[in-house]
Amino acid sequence: MARNRTFDWAAVNGKIKDLDKKKSFDNGDEDVYYKPKTDDQGNANVLIRFLPPHPEEDLPFVKKYNHGFQSVNGWYIEDCPTTVGKDCPVCKYNGTQWDHDKEGVRTRKRRVNFFSNILVVKDPLAPANEGQVFKYRYGIKIHDKIMEKVSPESEIDDPVNVFDYDNGANFKLKIKSVNIPGYKKPVPNYDASSFAEVSPIAISGQTLSDDEINALDDKLNKLTVYTDPKKFKSYEELAKHFIKKTGIKIPITADGTIQEKPKAPVAAAIPEANHNFNAEKSTPVVEDDAFVNKSTDDESDESFFAKLRGE
C-alpha cells in the first residue's frame, strides 16, 4: 500500500541539500511537461502538489544545467555536462575569459532546470488536467521556494516535506506575465507563488484513499533519465559545435589550452534555460519558468570560475 511506503525524509532531505550545494562539477526525452494554460494577459493561478520520488529513485527532483546563447552563426543550445560531473568546453572557455569579459561570459553561462513529478490539484483554465500526474520543469525561483520549506533558514519555521503524501503541502502556482526590455512577448514571473498549509494529498477537497495513492505511485515518472550520462554529448562534439556557432577557436579536448581570445562579443543569451528550439524560426521558444531572475544558483560566478581554473 502506498501509505505504507516509508520515506526516511531526514535522509532524503540530506541528499536534497547535498544536491542543492553541488554547483560545480558535480537528457532525457522531450515529451509531455505540465505547462499551465494562461489567460489573455499571460496570467494563471493553479494548485499543484509536488510528489515523492519514483519507487526506484531516491530524490523527488533532479537538477540539470544547460547553455543557450546566440552568437555570430546562430544559437548554441546544449545540455551542460557539468550536470554529470564532466568537463564542459563552454564552461572551461568561460573560465579563461572571466577576468576581462564578464559580460560575454554571462551571456554564455550555464543555466539550471529542475524536474519533478506533480499532481495537478486545481486548474481553473484547464480542468481536464485536474487529478493528472505530470512531469514539471521549473527554474531557480520555484526551487528556492521548495528549499525554503524543506530546509527553512529561519529557526521559527518548521521544515515541511512538501513532497510527502500525508504531511506535504500544495503549491499555489501564480503566474504573472511582465514586459521585459528586449523580449518580444511578456515573460512569466512566479514571485507570487507560495506553499499552502500542510495537508494530506486531496482532489476537490477529498483526501485520497490508499488505492488512489497507489494509483499515483504507478504514474510517477523516473526523473534520472534527465541526468543519464549517456544522454550528454562528448566534449569534442560540444567543442566543435561551439566553434561552429561562435567562430572562436578552442581545443576540442578537455586537456587542451585556449589558442585565441574571441574577436567579437557574443550576442544575448536566452532568458534562463527553459526553452525549445524552433528550427523554422531559428530562435528559441521561451517556456515556463521564472526567466526574470537572471541568477542560476547561489554560487557566485567568481567562485565557479575559480574552481574551473583550479584556484
PDB file of C-alpha atoms in Angstrom:
ATOM      1  CA  MET A   1       0.000   0.000   0.000  1.00  0.00           C
ATOM      2  CA  ALA A   2       1.221   3.483  -0.780  1.00  0.00           C
ATOM      3  CA  ARG A   3       0.674   4.717   2.757  1.00  0.00           C
ATOM      4  CA  ASN A   4       2.999   2.010   3.986  1.00  0.00           C
ATOM      5  CA  ARG A   5       5.733   3.334   1.766  1.00  0.00           C
ATOM      6  CA  THR A   6       8.089   4.793   4.308  1.00  0.00           C
ATOM      7  CA  PHE A   7      10.280   7.712   3.411  1.00  0.00           C
ATOM      8  CA  ASP A   8      13.303   8.447   5.535  1.00  0.00           C
ATOM      9  CA  TRP A   9      12.768  12.141   4.982  1.00  0.00           C
ATOM     10  CA  ALA A  10      15.782  13.056   7.112  1.00  0.00           C
ATOM     11  CA  ALA A  11      17.972  11.078   4.718  1.00  0.00           C
ATOM     12  CA  VAL A  12      16.139  12.407   1.666  1.00  0.00           C
ATOM     13  CA  ASN A  13      16.480  15.980   2.906  1.00  0.00           C
ATOM     14  CA  GLY A  14      20.180  15.398   3.435  1.00  0.00           C
ATOM     15  CA  LYS A  15      20.527  14.269  -0.179  1.00  0.00           C
ATOM     16  CA  ILE A  16      18.468  17.246  -1.347  1.00  0.00           C
ATOM     17  CA  LYS A  17      20.798  19.621   0.498  1.00  0.00           C
ATOM     18  CA  ASP A  18      23.853  17.892  -0.929  1.00  0.00           C
ATOM     19  CA  LEU A  19      22.425  18.127  -4.445  1.00  0.00           C
ATOM     20  CA  ASP A  20      21.492  21.762  -3.927  1.00  0.00           C
ATOM     21  CA  LYS A  21      25.053  22.590  -2.846  1.00  0.00           C
ATOM     22  CA  LYS A  22      26.632  20.683  -5.712  1.00  0.00           C
ATOM     23  CA  LYS A  23      27.115  23.627  -8.013  1.00  0.00           C
ATOM     24  CA  SER A  24      30.250  22.934  -9.983  1.00  0.00           C
ATOM     25  CA  PHE A  25      31.142  19.528 -11.365  1.00  0.00           C
ATOM     26  CA  ASP A  26      29.052  17.510  -9.831  1.00  0.00           C
ATOM     27  CA  ASN A  27      18.708  14.234 -21.048  1.00  0.00           C
ATOM     28  CA  GLY A  28      16.016  12.884 -21.439  1.00  0.00           C
ATOM     29  CA  ASP A  29      13.002  12.774 -23.646  1.00  0.00           C
ATOM     30  CA  GLU A  30      11.216  15.991 -24.514  1.00  0.00           C
ATOM     31  CA  ASP A  31       7.684  14.663 -24.349  1.00  0.00           C
ATOM     32  CA  VAL A  32       4.922  15.932 -22.080  1.00  0.00           C
ATOM     33  CA  TYR A  33       5.554  18.503 -19.375  1.00  0.00           C
ATOM     34  CA  TYR A  34       2.914  20.338 -17.452  1.00  0.00           C
ATOM     35  CA  LYS A  35       2.534  23.860 -18.750  1.00  0.00           C
ATOM     36  CA  PRO A  36      -0.241  25.888 -17.130  1.00  0.00           C
ATOM     37  CA  LYS A  37      -2.714  27.444 -19.516  1.00  0.00           C
ATOM     38  CA  THR A  38      -2.720  31.224 -19.166  1.00  0.00           C
ATOM     39  CA  ASP A  39      -5.358  33.855 -19.834  1.00  0.00           C
ATOM     40  CA  ASP A  40      -5.129  36.607 -22.452  1.00  0.00           C
ATOM     41  CA  GLN A  41      -2.788  38.606 -20.220  1.00  0.00           C
ATOM     42  CA  GLY A  42      -0.464  35.638 -19.707  1.00  0.00           C
ATOM     43  CA  ASN A  43      -1.558  35.039 -16.117  1.00  0.00           C
ATOM     44  CA  ALA A  44      -2.665  31.891 -14.323  1.00  0.00           C
ATOM     45  CA  ASN A  45      -3.426  30.562 -10.840  1.00  0.00           C
ATOM     46  CA  VAL A  46      -3.018  26.813 -10.401  1.00  0.00           C
ATOM     47  CA  LEU A  47      -2.803  24.474  -7.410  1.00  0.00           C
ATOM     48  CA  ILE A  48      -0.272  21.659  -7.749  1.00  0.00           C
ATOM     49  CA  ARG A  49       1.309  19.085  -5.458  1.00  0.00           C
ATOM     50  CA  PHE A  50       4.933  18.039  -5.713  1.00  0.00           C
ATOM     51  CA  LEU A  51       5.090  14.248  -5.453  1.00  0.00           C
ATOM     52  CA  PRO A  52       7.524  11.801  -3.779  1.00  0.00           C
ATOM     53  CA  PRO A  53      10.313  10.041  -5.657  1.00  0.00           C
ATOM     54  CA  HIS A  54       9.598   7.216  -8.066  1.00  0.00           C
ATOM     55  CA  PRO A  55       9.804   3.935  -6.066  1.00  0.00           C
ATOM     56  CA  GLU A  56      13.111   3.118  -7.783  1.00  0.00           C
ATOM     57  CA  GLU A  57      14.697   6.536  -7.203  1.00  0.00           C
ATOM     58  CA  ASP A  58      15.985   8.390  -4.161  1.00  0.00           C
ATOM     59  CA  LEU A  59      15.140  12.026  -4.815  1.00  0.00           C
ATOM     60  CA  PRO A  60      11.890  13.806  -5.719  1.00  0.00           C
ATOM     61  CA  PHE A  61      13.606  16.081  -8.237  1.00  0.00           C
ATOM     62  CA  VAL A  62      16.648  16.216 -10.481  1.00  0.00           C
ATOM     63  CA  LYS A  63      18.798  19.162 -11.448  1.00  0.00           C
ATOM     64  CA  LYS A  64      20.279  19.790 -14.889  1.00  0.00           C
ATOM     65  CA  TYR A  65      22.398  22.556 -16.390  1.00  0.00           C
ATOM     66  CA  ASN A  66      22.430  23.718 -19.974  1.00  0.00           C
ATOM     67  CA  HIS A  67      23.679  26.561 -22.180  1.00  0.00           C
ATOM     68  CA  GLY A  68      21.618  28.689 -24.524  1.00  0.00           C
ATOM     69  CA  PHE A  69      23.011  31.758 -26.250  1.00  0.00           C
ATOM     70  CA  GLN A  70      23.026  33.396 -29.664  1.00  0.00           C
ATOM     71  CA  SER A  71      26.322  34.032 -31.446  1.00  0.00           C
ATOM     72  CA  VAL A  72      27.526  35.131 -34.881  1.00  0.00           C
ATOM     73  CA  ASN A  73      26.437  31.878 -36.556  1.00  0.00           C
ATOM     74  CA  GLY A  74      23.186  31.204 -34.719  1.00  0.00           C
ATOM     75  CA  TRP A  75      22.128  29.668 -31.437  1.00  0.00           C
ATOM     76  CA  TYR A  76      24.190  27.322 -29.301  1.00  0.00           C
ATOM     77  CA  ILE A  77      21.707  25.246 -27.284  1.00  0.00           C
ATOM     78  CA  GLU A  78      23.156  22.228 -25.491  1.00  0.00           C
ATOM     79  CA  ASP A  79      22.995  20.387 -22.180  1.00  0.00           C
ATOM     80  CA  CYS A  80      25.974  21.139 -19.938  1.00  0.00           C
ATOM     81  CA  PRO A  81      27.998  18.045 -18.936  1.00  0.00           C
ATOM     82  CA  THR A  82      28.885  19.588 -15.564  1.00  0.00           C
ATOM     83  CA  THR A  83      25.444  18.213 -14.637  1.00  0.00           C
ATOM     84  CA  VAL A  84      27.003  14.744 -14.506  1.00  0.00           C
ATOM     85  CA  GLY A  85      30.464  15.722 -13.297  1.00  0.00           C
ATOM     86  CA  LYS A  86      32.130  16.017 -16.689  1.00  0.00           C
ATOM     87  CA  ASP A  87      34.092  18.871 -18.248  1.00  0.00           C
ATOM     88  CA  CYS A  88      32.241  21.355 -20.441  1.00  0.00           C
ATOM     89  CA  PRO A  89      34.063  23.261 -23.201  1.00  0.00           C
ATOM     90  CA  VAL A  90      31.832  26.320 -22.778  1.00  0.00           C
ATOM     91  CA  CYS A  91      32.369  26.495 -19.024  1.00  0.00           C
ATOM     92  CA  LYS A  92      36.094  25.892 -19.477  1.00  0.00           C
ATOM     93  CA  TYR A  93      36.367  28.636 -22.087  1.00  0.00           C
ATOM     94  CA  ASN A  94      34.300  30.991 -19.949  1.00  0.00           C
ATOM     95  CA  GLY A  95      36.746  30.399 -17.107  1.00  0.00           C
ATOM     96  CA  THR A  96      39.594  31.785 -19.225  1.00  0.00           C
ATOM     97  CA  GLN A  97      37.590  34.880 -20.192  1.00  0.00           C
ATOM     98  CA  TRP A  98      36.014  35.841 -16.866  1.00  0.00           C
ATOM     99  CA  ASP A  99      38.639  38.352 -15.752  1.00  0.00           C
ATOM    100  CA  HIS A 100      38.404  40.519 -18.888  1.00  0.00           C
ATOM    101  CA  ASP A 101      34.988  39.750 -20.450  1.00  0.00           C
ATOM    102  CA  LYS A 102      32.468  39.269 -17.655  1.00  0.00           C
ATOM    103  CA  GLU A 103      29.535  40.422 -19.786  1.00  0.00           C
ATOM    104  CA  GLY A 104      30.328  37.982 -22.578  1.00  0.00           C
ATOM    105  CA  VAL A 105      30.790  35.156 -20.121  1.00  0.00           C
ATOM    106  CA  ARG A 106      27.434  35.865 -18.504  1.00  0.00           C
ATOM    107  CA  THR A 107      25.668  35.509 -21.861  1.00  0.00           C
ATOM    108  CA  ARG A 108      27.215  32.048 -22.284  1.00  0.00           C
ATOM    109  CA  LYS A 109      26.981  30.825 -18.701  1.00  0.00           C
ATOM    110  CA  ARG A 110      25.176  27.647 -17.781  1.00  0.00           C
ATOM    111  CA  ARG A 111      21.548  27.856 -16.616  1.00  0.00           C
ATOM    112  CA  VAL A 112      19.722  25.475 -14.340  1.00  0.00           C
ATOM    113  CA  ASN A 113      16.475  23.486 -14.665  1.00  0.00           C
ATOM    114  CA  PHE A 114      14.770  21.205 -12.185  1.00  0.00           C
ATOM    115  CA  PHE A 115      12.386  18.331 -12.925  1.00  0.00           C
ATOM    116  CA  SER A 116       9.736  16.883 -10.576  1.00  0.00           C
ATOM    117  CA  ASN A 117       6.567  14.844 -10.678  1.00  0.00           C
ATOM    118  CA  ILE A 118       3.467  16.825  -9.788  1.00  0.00           C
ATOM    119  CA  LEU A 119      -0.238  16.236  -9.301  1.00  0.00           C
ATOM    120  CA  VAL A 120      -2.492  18.970 -10.662  1.00  0.00           C
ATOM    121  CA  VAL A 121      -4.970  19.657  -7.872  1.00  0.00           C
ATOM    122  CA  LYS A 122      -6.868  22.606  -9.349  1.00  0.00           C
ATOM    123  CA  ASP A 123      -6.513  24.191 -12.774  1.00  0.00           C
ATOM    124  CA  PRO A 124      -9.422  26.579 -13.479  1.00  0.00           C
ATOM    125  CA  LEU A 125      -8.389  27.280 -17.085  1.00  0.00           C
ATOM    126  CA  ALA A 126      -7.808  23.606 -17.919  1.00  0.00           C
ATOM    127  CA  PRO A 127      -9.917  21.469 -15.551  1.00  0.00           C
ATOM    128  CA  ALA A 128      -9.166  18.310 -17.584  1.00  0.00           C
ATOM    129  CA  ASN A 129      -5.673  18.397 -16.039  1.00  0.00           C
ATOM    130  CA  GLU A 130      -7.007  18.039 -12.504  1.00  0.00           C
ATOM    131  CA  GLY A 131      -6.105  14.734 -10.903  1.00  0.00           C
ATOM    132  CA  GLN A 132      -3.406  14.044 -13.504  1.00  0.00           C
ATOM    133  CA  VAL A 133       0.285  13.361 -12.854  1.00  0.00           C
ATOM    134  CA  PHE A 134       2.780  15.282 -14.991  1.00  0.00           C
ATOM    135  CA  LYS A 135       6.476  15.899 -15.223  1.00  0.00           C
ATOM    136  CA  TYR A 136       7.117  19.531 -14.403  1.00  0.00           C
ATOM    137  CA  ARG A 137      10.152  21.575 -15.397  1.00  0.00           C
ATOM    138  CA  TYR A 138      10.922  24.676 -13.358  1.00  0.00           C
ATOM    139  CA  GLY A 139      13.698  27.099 -12.518  1.00  0.00           C
ATOM    140  CA  ILE A 140      15.586  28.539  -9.605  1.00  0.00           C
ATOM    141  CA  LYS A 141      12.796  30.713  -8.211  1.00  0.00           C
ATOM    142  CA  ILE A 142      10.404  27.830  -7.622  1.00  0.00           C
ATOM    143  CA  HIS A 143      13.257  25.617  -6.453  1.00  0.00           C
ATOM    144  CA  ASP A 144      14.216  28.234  -3.864  1.00  0.00           C
ATOM    145  CA  LYS A 145      10.656  28.236  -2.565  1.00  0.00           C
ATOM    146  CA  ILE A 146      10.816  24.435  -2.217  1.00  0.00           C
ATOM    147  CA  MET A 147      14.134  24.572  -0.389  1.00  0.00           C
ATOM    148  CA  GLU A 148      12.875  27.247   1.971  1.00  0.00           C
ATOM    149  CA  LYS A 149      10.064  24.883   3.049  1.00  0.00           C
ATOM    150  CA  VAL A 150      12.185  21.726   3.154  1.00  0.00           C
ATOM    151  CA  SER A 151      15.053  23.384   4.978  1.00  0.00           C
ATOM    152  CA  PRO A 152      13.986  26.823   6.268  1.00  0.00           C
ATOM    153  CA  GLU A 153      16.674  29.312   7.193  1.00  0.00           C
ATOM    154  CA  SER A 154      14.567  30.760   9.984  1.00  0.00           C
ATOM    155  CA  GLU A 155      14.578  28.939  13.318  1.00  0.00           C
ATOM    156  CA  ILE A 156      10.916  29.841  13.866  1.00  0.00           C
ATOM    157  CA  ASP A 157       9.791  27.925  10.762  1.00  0.00           C
ATOM    158  CA  ASP A 158       9.320  24.171  10.906  1.00  0.00           C
ATOM    159  CA  PRO A 159      10.607  22.135   7.945  1.00  0.00           C
ATOM    160  CA  VAL A 160       7.907  20.699   5.700  1.00  0.00           C
ATOM    161  CA  ASN A 161       8.492  17.708   3.437  1.00  0.00           C
ATOM    162  CA  VAL A 162       6.415  19.215   0.660  1.00  0.00           C
ATOM    163  CA  PHE A 163       6.736  16.016  -1.436  1.00  0.00           C
ATOM    164  CA  ASP A 164       5.032  13.830   1.185  1.00  0.00           C
ATOM    165  CA  TYR A 165       1.576  12.351   0.536  1.00  0.00           C
ATOM    166  CA  ASP A 166       0.279  12.858   4.070  1.00  0.00           C
ATOM    167  CA  ASN A 167       2.328  15.714   5.511  1.00  0.00           C
ATOM    168  CA  GLY A 168       3.234  17.686   2.419  1.00  0.00           C
ATOM    169  CA  ALA A 169       1.703  20.890   1.134  1.00  0.00           C
ATOM    170  CA  ASN A 170       0.035  22.106  -2.041  1.00  0.00           C
ATOM    171  CA  PHE A 171       1.827  24.735  -4.097  1.00  0.00           C
ATOM    172  CA  LYS A 172      -0.071  27.811  -5.241  1.00  0.00           C
ATOM    173  CA  LEU A 173       1.447  28.393  -8.658  1.00  0.00           C
ATOM    174  CA  LYS A 174       0.769  32.025  -9.566  1.00  0.00           C
ATOM    175  CA  ILE A 175       1.953  33.247 -12.937  1.00  0.00           C
ATOM    176  CA  LYS A 176       2.038  36.961 -13.679  1.00  0.00           C
ATOM    177  CA  SER A 177       3.492  37.851 -17.055  1.00  0.00           C
ATOM    178  CA  VAL A 178       5.529  41.045 -17.252  1.00  0.00           C
ATOM    179  CA  ASN A 179       7.104  43.037 -20.077  1.00  0.00           C
ATOM    180  CA  ILE A 180      10.895  42.946 -20.117  1.00  0.00           C
ATOM    181  CA  PRO A 181      13.016  45.166 -22.397  1.00  0.00           C
ATOM    182  CA  GLY A 182      14.491  43.114 -25.209  1.00  0.00           C
ATOM    183  CA  TYR A 183      11.764  40.449 -25.222  1.00  0.00           C
ATOM    184  CA  LYS A 184       9.050  40.362 -27.865  1.00  0.00           C
ATOM    185  CA  LYS A 185       6.482  38.738 -25.575  1.00  0.00           C
ATOM    186  CA  PRO A 186       5.645  39.125 -21.880  1.00  0.00           C
ATOM    187  CA  VAL A 187       7.760  36.898 -19.646  1.00  0.00           C
ATOM    188  CA  PRO A 188       6.192  34.756 -16.885  1.00  0.00           C
ATOM    189  CA  ASN A 189       7.105  35.687 -13.323  1.00  0.00           C
ATOM    190  CA  TYR A 190       6.474  33.386 -10.344  1.00  0.00           C
ATOM    191  CA  ASP A 191       7.291  35.645  -7.389  1.00  0.00           C
ATOM    192  CA  ALA A 192       3.741  35.495  -6.001  1.00  0.00           C
ATOM    193  CA  SER A 193       3.727  31.676  -5.812  1.00  0.00           C
ATOM    194  CA  SER A 194       3.786  30.041  -2.377  1.00  0.00           C
ATOM    195  CA  PHE A 195       3.028  26.868  -0.443  1.00  0.00           C
ATOM    196  CA  ALA A 196      -0.287  26.342   1.310  1.00  0.00           C
ATOM    197  CA  GLU A 197      -0.606  24.850   4.787  1.00  0.00           C
ATOM    198  CA  VAL A 198       0.402  21.245   5.473  1.00  0.00           C
ATOM    199  CA  SER A 199      -2.346  18.836   4.434  1.00  0.00           C
ATOM    200  CA  PRO A 200      -2.909  15.282   3.169  1.00  0.00           C
ATOM    201  CA  ILE A 201      -2.984  14.994  -0.599  1.00  0.00           C
ATOM    202  CA  ALA A 202      -6.518  15.600  -1.922  1.00  0.00           C
ATOM    203  CA  ILE A 203      -8.544  16.359  -5.020  1.00  0.00           C
ATOM    204  CA  SER A 204     -11.670  18.535  -4.906  1.00  0.00           C
ATOM    205  CA  GLY A 205     -11.329  18.650  -1.128  1.00  0.00           C
ATOM    206  CA  GLN A 206     -11.449  14.856  -0.796  1.00  0.00           C
ATOM    207  CA  THR A 207      -8.398  13.204   0.769  1.00  0.00           C
ATOM    208  CA  LEU A 208      -7.148  10.444  -1.490  1.00  0.00           C
ATOM    209  CA  SER A 209      -7.633   6.848  -0.387  1.00  0.00           C
ATOM    210  CA  ASP A 210      -4.870   4.262  -0.168  1.00  0.00           C
ATOM    211  CA  ASP A 211      -5.910   2.839  -3.530  1.00  0.00           C
ATOM    212  CA  GLU A 212      -5.880   6.280  -5.135  1.00  0.00           C
ATOM    213  CA  ILE A 213      -2.408   6.961  -3.758  1.00  0.00           C
ATOM    214  CA  ASN A 214      -1.262   3.583  -5.066  1.00  0.00           C
ATOM    215  CA  ALA A 215      -2.522   4.673  -8.469  1.00  0.00           C
ATOM    216  CA  LEU A 216      -0.449   7.857  -8.201  1.00  0.00           C
ATOM    217  CA  ASP A 217       2.623   5.767  -7.407  1.00  0.00           C
ATOM    218  CA  ASP A 218       2.077   3.835 -10.612  1.00  0.00           C
ATOM    219  CA  LYS A 219       2.060   7.082 -12.605  1.00  0.00           C
ATOM    220  CA  LEU A 220       5.277   8.543 -11.221  1.00  0.00           C
ATOM    221  CA  ASN A 221       7.870   9.170 -13.904  1.00  0.00           C
ATOM    222  CA  LYS A 222      11.516   8.296 -13.496  1.00  0.00           C
ATOM    223  CA  LEU A 223      13.487  11.541 -13.425  1.00  0.00           C
ATOM    224  CA  THR A 224      17.062  10.282 -13.554  1.00  0.00           C
ATOM    225  CA  VAL A 225      16.644   9.956 -17.330  1.00  0.00           C
ATOM    226  CA  TYR A 226      17.471  13.683 -17.426  1.00  0.00           C
ATOM    227  CA  THR A 227      20.820  13.136 -15.743  1.00  0.00           C
ATOM    228  CA  ASP A 228      21.826   9.940 -17.508  1.00  0.00           C
ATOM    229  CA  PRO A 229      25.492  10.478 -18.544  1.00  0.00           C
ATOM    230  CA  LYS A 230      24.832   8.570 -21.775  1.00  0.00           C
ATOM    231  CA  LYS A 231      22.443  11.308 -22.901  1.00  0.00           C
ATOM    232  CA  PHE A 232      25.102  14.043 -22.826  1.00  0.00           C
ATOM    233  CA  LYS A 233      27.253  14.814 -25.849  1.00  0.00           C
ATOM    234  CA  SER A 234      31.010  14.316 -25.733  1.00  0.00           C
ATOM    235  CA  TYR A 235      33.425  17.152 -25.023  1.00  0.00           C
ATOM    236  CA  GLU A 236      34.640  17.006 -28.622  1.00  0.00           C
ATOM    237  CA  GLU A 237      31.115  17.227 -30.073  1.00  0.00           C
ATOM    238  CA  LEU A 238      30.272  20.222 -27.904  1.00  0.00           C
ATOM    239  CA  ALA A 239      33.565  21.972 -28.599  1.00  0.00           C
ATOM    240  CA  LYS A 240      33.145  21.597 -32.370  1.00  0.00           C
ATOM    241  CA  HIS A 241      29.585  22.893 -32.147  1.00  0.00           C
ATOM    242  CA  PHE A 242      30.764  25.865 -30.072  1.00  0.00           C
ATOM    243  CA  ILE A 243      33.449  26.661 -32.671  1.00  0.00           C
ATOM    244  CA  LYS A 244      30.891  26.431 -35.483  1.00  0.00           C
ATOM    245  CA  LYS A 245      28.426  28.770 -33.796  1.00  0.00           C
ATOM    246  CA  THR A 246      30.846  31.334 -32.382  1.00  0.00           C
ATOM    247  CA  GLY A 247      33.860  31.260 -34.709  1.00  0.00           C
ATOM    248  CA  ILE A 248      36.050  31.080 -31.604  1.00  0.00           C
ATOM    249  CA  LYS A 249      38.863  28.548 -31.775  1.00  0.00           C
ATOM    250  CA  ILE A 250      39.072  26.377 -28.679  1.00  0.00           C
ATOM    251  CA  PRO A 251      40.653  22.973 -28.059  1.00  0.00           C
ATOM    252  CA  ILE A 252      38.398  20.019 -28.813  1.00  0.00           C
ATOM    253  CA  THR A 253      39.816  18.035 -25.903  1.00  0.00           C
ATOM    254  CA  ALA A 254      39.429  18.819 -22.213  1.00  0.00           C
ATOM    255  CA  ASP A 255      43.187  18.844 -21.567  1.00  0.00           C
ATOM    256  CA  GLY A 256      43.936  21.363 -24.347  1.00  0.00           C
ATOM    257  CA  THR A 257      44.674  25.045 -23.960  1.00  0.00           C
ATOM    258  CA  ILE A 258      42.877  28.050 -25.380  1.00  0.00           C
ATOM    259  CA  GLN A 259      44.570  29.206 -28.577  1.00  0.00           C
ATOM    260  CA  GLU A 260      42.987  32.592 -29.074  1.00  0.00           C
ATOM    261  CA  LYS A 261      40.548  35.010 -27.490  1.00  0.00           C
ATOM    262  CA  PRO A 262      37.196  35.976 -29.011  1.00  0.00           C
ATOM    263  CA  LYS A 263      37.322  38.572 -31.771  1.00  0.00           C
ATOM    264  CA  ALA A 264      33.810  39.894 -31.156  1.00  0.00           C
ATOM    265  CA  PRO A 265      31.368  39.891 -28.245  1.00  0.00           C
ATOM    266  CA  VAL A 266      28.717  37.182 -28.178  1.00  0.00           C
ATOM    267  CA  ALA A 267      25.052  38.161 -28.535  1.00  0.00           C
ATOM    268  CA  ALA A 268      22.497  37.991 -25.765  1.00  0.00           C
ATOM    269  CA  ALA A 269      21.621  34.767 -24.022  1.00  0.00           C
ATOM    270  CA  ILE A 270      18.244  33.070 -23.817  1.00  0.00           C
ATOM    271  CA  PRO A 271      16.400  34.132 -20.650  1.00  0.00           C
ATOM    272  CA  GLU A 272      17.096  31.408 -18.089  1.00  0.00           C
ATOM    273  CA  ALA A 273      17.382  27.896 -19.534  1.00  0.00           C
ATOM    274  CA  ASN A 274      13.916  26.616 -20.210  1.00  0.00           C
ATOM    275  CA  HIS A 275      13.447  26.649 -23.946  1.00  0.00           C
ATOM    276  CA  ASN A 276      12.793  24.594 -27.002  1.00  0.00           C
ATOM    277  CA  PHE A 277      14.499  25.280 -30.298  1.00  0.00           C
ATOM    278  CA  ASN A 278      12.244  26.241 -33.161  1.00  0.00           C
ATOM    279  CA  ALA A 279      14.113  25.219 -36.319  1.00  0.00           C
ATOM    280  CA  GLU A 280      11.759  27.131 -38.603  1.00  0.00           C
ATOM    281  CA  LYS A 281      12.211  30.458 -36.865  1.00  0.00           C
ATOM    282  CA  SER A 282      15.812  29.761 -35.832  1.00  0.00           C
ATOM    283  CA  THR A 283      15.022  31.202 -32.438  1.00  0.00           C
ATOM    284  CA  PRO A 284      14.437  29.591 -29.064  1.00  0.00           C
ATOM    285  CA  VAL A 285      10.865  29.405 -27.838  1.00  0.00           C
ATOM    286  CA  VAL A 286      10.742  30.627 -24.247  1.00  0.00           C
ATOM    287  CA  GLU A 287       8.781  28.350 -21.971  1.00  0.00           C
ATOM    288  CA  ASP A 288       7.523  28.077 -18.470  1.00  0.00           C
ATOM    289  CA  ASP A 289       9.705  29.465 -15.741  1.00  0.00           C
ATOM    290  CA  ALA A 290      10.948  32.424 -13.783  1.00  0.00           C
ATOM    291  CA  PHE A 291      13.030  33.991 -16.501  1.00  0.00           C
ATOM    292  CA  VAL A 292      13.009  37.381 -14.819  1.00  0.00           C
ATOM    293  CA  ASN A 293      15.503  36.041 -12.281  1.00  0.00           C
ATOM    294  CA  LYS A 294      18.860  36.067 -14.059  1.00  0.00           C
ATOM    295  CA  SER A 295      20.804  34.180 -11.398  1.00  0.00           C
ATOM    296  CA  THR A 296      21.135  30.439 -11.835  1.00  0.00           C
ATOM    297  CA  ASP A 297      22.163  29.354  -8.363  1.00  0.00           C
ATOM    298  CA  ASP A 298      23.658  30.783  -5.200  1.00  0.00           C
ATOM    299  CA  GLU A 299      27.256  30.083  -6.164  1.00  0.00           C
ATOM    300  CA  SER A 300      28.940  33.239  -7.434  1.00  0.00           C
ATOM    301  CA  ASP A 301      30.425  33.397 -10.902  1.00  0.00           C
ATOM    302  CA  GLU A 302      33.789  34.208  -9.347  1.00  0.00           C
ATOM    303  CA  SER A 303      33.678  31.061  -7.216  1.00  0.00           C
ATOM    304  CA  PHE A 304      32.624  28.837 -10.106  1.00  0.00           C
ATOM    305  CA  PHE A 305      35.318  30.030 -12.488  1.00  0.00           C
ATOM    306  CA  ALA A 306      37.956  29.925  -9.754  1.00  0.00           C
ATOM    307  CA  LYS A 307      37.143  26.223  -9.359  1.00  0.00           C
ATOM    308  CA  LEU A 308      37.394  25.730 -13.121  1.00  0.00           C
ATOM    309  CA  ARG A 309      40.882  27.233 -13.053  1.00  0.00           C
ATOM    310  CA  GLY A 310      41.838  25.170 -10.015  1.00  0.00           C
ATOM    311  CA  GLU A 311      42.449  28.189  -7.799  1.00  0.00           C
TER     312      GLU A 311
END
